[in-house]
PDB file of C-alpha atoms in Angstrom:
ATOM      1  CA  UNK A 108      13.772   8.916  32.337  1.00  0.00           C
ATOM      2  CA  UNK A 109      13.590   9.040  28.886  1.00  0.00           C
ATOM      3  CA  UNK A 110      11.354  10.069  26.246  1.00  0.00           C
ATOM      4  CA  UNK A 111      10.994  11.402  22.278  1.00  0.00           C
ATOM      5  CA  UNK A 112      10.095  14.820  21.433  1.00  0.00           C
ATOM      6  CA  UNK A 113       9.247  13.401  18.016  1.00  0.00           C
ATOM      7  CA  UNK A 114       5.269  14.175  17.037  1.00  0.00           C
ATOM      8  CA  UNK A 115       3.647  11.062  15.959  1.00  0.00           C
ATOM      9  CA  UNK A 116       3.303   9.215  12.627  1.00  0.00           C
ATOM     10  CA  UNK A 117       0.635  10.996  10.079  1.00  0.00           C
ATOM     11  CA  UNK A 118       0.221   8.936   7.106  1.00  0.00           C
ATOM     12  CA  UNK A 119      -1.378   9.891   3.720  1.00  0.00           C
ATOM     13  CA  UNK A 120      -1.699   7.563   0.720  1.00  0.00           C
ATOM     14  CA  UNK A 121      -1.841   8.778  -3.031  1.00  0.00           C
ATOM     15  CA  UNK A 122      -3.907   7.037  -4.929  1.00  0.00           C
ATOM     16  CA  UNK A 123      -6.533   5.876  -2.728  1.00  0.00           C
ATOM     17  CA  UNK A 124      -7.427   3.771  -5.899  1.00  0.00           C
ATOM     18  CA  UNK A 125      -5.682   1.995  -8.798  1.00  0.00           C
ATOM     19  CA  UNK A 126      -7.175   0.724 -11.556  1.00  0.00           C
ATOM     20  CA  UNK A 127      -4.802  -1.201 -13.593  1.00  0.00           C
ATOM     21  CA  UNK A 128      -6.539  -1.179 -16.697  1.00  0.00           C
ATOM     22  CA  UNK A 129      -6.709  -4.720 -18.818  1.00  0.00           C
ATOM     23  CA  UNK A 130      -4.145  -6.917 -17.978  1.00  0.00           C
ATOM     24  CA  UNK A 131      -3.636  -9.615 -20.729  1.00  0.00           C
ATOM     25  CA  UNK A 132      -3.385 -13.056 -19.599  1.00  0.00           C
ATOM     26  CA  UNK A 133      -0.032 -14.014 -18.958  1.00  0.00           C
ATOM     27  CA  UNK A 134       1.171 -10.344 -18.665  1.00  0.00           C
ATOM     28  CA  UNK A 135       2.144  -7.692 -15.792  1.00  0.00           C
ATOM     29  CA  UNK A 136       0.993  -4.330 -15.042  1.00  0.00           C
ATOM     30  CA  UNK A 137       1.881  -2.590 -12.080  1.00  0.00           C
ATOM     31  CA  UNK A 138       1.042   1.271 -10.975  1.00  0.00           C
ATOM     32  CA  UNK A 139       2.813   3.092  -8.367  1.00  0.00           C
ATOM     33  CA  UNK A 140       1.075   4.232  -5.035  1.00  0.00           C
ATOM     34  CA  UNK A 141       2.830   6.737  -2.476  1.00  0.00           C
ATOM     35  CA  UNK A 142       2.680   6.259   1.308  1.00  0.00           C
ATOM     36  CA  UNK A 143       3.570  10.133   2.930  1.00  0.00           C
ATOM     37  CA  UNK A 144       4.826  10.247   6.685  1.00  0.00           C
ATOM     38  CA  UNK A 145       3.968  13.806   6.952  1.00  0.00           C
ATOM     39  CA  UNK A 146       4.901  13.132  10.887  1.00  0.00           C
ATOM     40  CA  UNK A 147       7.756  13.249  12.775  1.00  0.00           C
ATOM     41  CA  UNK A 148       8.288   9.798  14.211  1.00  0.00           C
ATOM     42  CA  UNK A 149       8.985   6.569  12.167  1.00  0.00           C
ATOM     43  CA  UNK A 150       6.095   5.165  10.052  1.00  0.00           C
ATOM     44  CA  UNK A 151       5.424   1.504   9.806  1.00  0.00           C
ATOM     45  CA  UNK A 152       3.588  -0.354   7.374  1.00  0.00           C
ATOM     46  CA  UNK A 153       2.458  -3.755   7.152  1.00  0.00           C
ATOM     47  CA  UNK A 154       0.530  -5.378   4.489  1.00  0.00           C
ATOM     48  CA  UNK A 155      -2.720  -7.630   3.556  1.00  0.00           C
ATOM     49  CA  UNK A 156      -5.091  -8.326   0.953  1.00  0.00           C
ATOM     50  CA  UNK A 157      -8.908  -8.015   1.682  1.00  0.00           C
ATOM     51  CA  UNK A 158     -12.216  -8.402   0.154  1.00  0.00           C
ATOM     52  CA  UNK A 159     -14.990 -10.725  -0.379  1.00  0.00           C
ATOM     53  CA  UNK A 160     -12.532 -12.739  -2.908  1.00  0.00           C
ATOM     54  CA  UNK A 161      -9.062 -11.058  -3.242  1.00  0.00           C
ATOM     55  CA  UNK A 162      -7.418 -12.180  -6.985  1.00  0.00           C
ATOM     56  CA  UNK A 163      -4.268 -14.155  -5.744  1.00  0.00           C
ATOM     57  CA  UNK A 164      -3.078 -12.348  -9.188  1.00  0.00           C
ATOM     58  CA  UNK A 165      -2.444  -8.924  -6.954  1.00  0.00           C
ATOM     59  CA  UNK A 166       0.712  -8.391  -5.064  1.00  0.00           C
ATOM     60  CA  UNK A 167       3.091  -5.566  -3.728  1.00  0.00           C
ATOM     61  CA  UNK A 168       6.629  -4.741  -4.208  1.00  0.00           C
ATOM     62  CA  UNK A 169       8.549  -4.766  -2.455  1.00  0.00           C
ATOM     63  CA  UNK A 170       7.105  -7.137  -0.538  1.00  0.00           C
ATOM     64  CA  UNK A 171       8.621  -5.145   2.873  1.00  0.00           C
ATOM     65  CA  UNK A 172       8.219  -1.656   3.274  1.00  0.00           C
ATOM     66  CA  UNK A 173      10.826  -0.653   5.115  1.00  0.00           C
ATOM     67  CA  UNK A 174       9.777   2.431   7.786  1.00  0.00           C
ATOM     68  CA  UNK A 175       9.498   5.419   6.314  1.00  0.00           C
ATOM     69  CA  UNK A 176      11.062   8.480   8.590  1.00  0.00           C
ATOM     70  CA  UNK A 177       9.209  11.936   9.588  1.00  0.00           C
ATOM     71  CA  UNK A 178       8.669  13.623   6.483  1.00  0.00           C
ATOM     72  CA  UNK A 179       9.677  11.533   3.910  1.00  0.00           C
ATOM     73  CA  UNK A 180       7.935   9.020   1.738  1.00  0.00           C
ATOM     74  CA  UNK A 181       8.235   5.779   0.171  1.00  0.00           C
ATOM     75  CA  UNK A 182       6.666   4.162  -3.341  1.00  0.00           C
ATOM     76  CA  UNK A 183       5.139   0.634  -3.530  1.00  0.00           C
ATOM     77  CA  UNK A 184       4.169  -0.860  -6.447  1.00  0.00           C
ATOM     78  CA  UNK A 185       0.438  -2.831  -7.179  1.00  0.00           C
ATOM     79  CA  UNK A 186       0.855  -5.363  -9.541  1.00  0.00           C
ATOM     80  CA  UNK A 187      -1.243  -7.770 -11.253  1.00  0.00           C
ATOM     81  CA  UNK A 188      -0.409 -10.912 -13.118  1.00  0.00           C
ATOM     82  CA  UNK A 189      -3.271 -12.149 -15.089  1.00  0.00           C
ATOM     83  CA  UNK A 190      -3.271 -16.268 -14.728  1.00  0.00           C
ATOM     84  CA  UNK A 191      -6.982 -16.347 -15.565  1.00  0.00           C
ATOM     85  CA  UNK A 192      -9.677 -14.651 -17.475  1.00  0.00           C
ATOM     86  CA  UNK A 193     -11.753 -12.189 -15.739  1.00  0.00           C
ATOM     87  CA  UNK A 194     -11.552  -9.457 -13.275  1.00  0.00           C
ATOM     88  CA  UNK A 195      -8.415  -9.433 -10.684  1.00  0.00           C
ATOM     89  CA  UNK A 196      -9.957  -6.761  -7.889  1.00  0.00           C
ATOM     90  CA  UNK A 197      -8.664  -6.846  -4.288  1.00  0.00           C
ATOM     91  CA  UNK A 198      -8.090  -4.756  -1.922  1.00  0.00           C
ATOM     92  CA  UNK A 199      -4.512  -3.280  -0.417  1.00  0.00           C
ATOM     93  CA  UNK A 200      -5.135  -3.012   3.527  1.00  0.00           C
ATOM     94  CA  UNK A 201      -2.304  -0.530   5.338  1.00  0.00           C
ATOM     95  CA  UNK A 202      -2.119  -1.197   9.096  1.00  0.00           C
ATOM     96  CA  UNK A 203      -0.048   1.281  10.310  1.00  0.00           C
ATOM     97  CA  UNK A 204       1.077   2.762  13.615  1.00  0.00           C
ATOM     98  CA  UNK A 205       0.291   6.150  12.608  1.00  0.00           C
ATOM     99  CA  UNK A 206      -2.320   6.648  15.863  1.00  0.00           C
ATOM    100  CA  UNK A 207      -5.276   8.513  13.836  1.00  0.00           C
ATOM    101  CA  UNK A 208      -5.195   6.723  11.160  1.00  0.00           C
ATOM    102  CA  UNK A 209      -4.081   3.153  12.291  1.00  0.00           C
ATOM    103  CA  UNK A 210      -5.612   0.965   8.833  1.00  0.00           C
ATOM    104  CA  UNK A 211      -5.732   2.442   5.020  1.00  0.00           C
ATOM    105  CA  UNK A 212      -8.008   0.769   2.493  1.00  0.00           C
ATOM    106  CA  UNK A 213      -6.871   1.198  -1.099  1.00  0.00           C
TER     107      UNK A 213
END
């Protein structure tokens, strides 16, 4: 047999919203956002853009978040590269294995 004593994955996400202020066109902004594993086994995290119309002028790095171990935490950034005139809004879908909390809207 064989097992893990480890208590399951509990993530928490700080900001649950980022406004990045006015971008000017052909510039980059980009605002921190802090994924907690206040668990004990690895957390995963995988990443997608969502909305009605999600600005193709939004990304994440790094682009991979590597797993984040029981009780630690790792920073992404949000970024946003204005190609265009007008609002960039999107949003930053988590999907995690964290078994309460399995998807994360920011």
């Amino acid at each position: 047999m064989q097992g893990n004593s480890a208590t399951p994955p509990r993530a928490t996400v700080t900001p649950m919203m980022v406004n990045l202020g006015d971008v000017r066109l052909g510039t980059t902004v980009s605002r921190p956002i802090t994924i907690n594993n206040e668990g004990g086994a690895p957390l995963t995290v995988r990443t997608t853009w969502g909305g009605t119309r999600p600005s193709t002028d939004l990304s994440i790095a790094p682009q991979a978040i590597p797993n984040i171990a029981g009780g630690t935490f790792s920073e992404i950034q949000v970024v946003a590269t204005a190609t265009a005139e007008g609002p960039i809004t999107g949003l930053l879908v988590l999907n995690l294995n964290d078994p309460a909390r399995p998807n994360i809207t920011i």
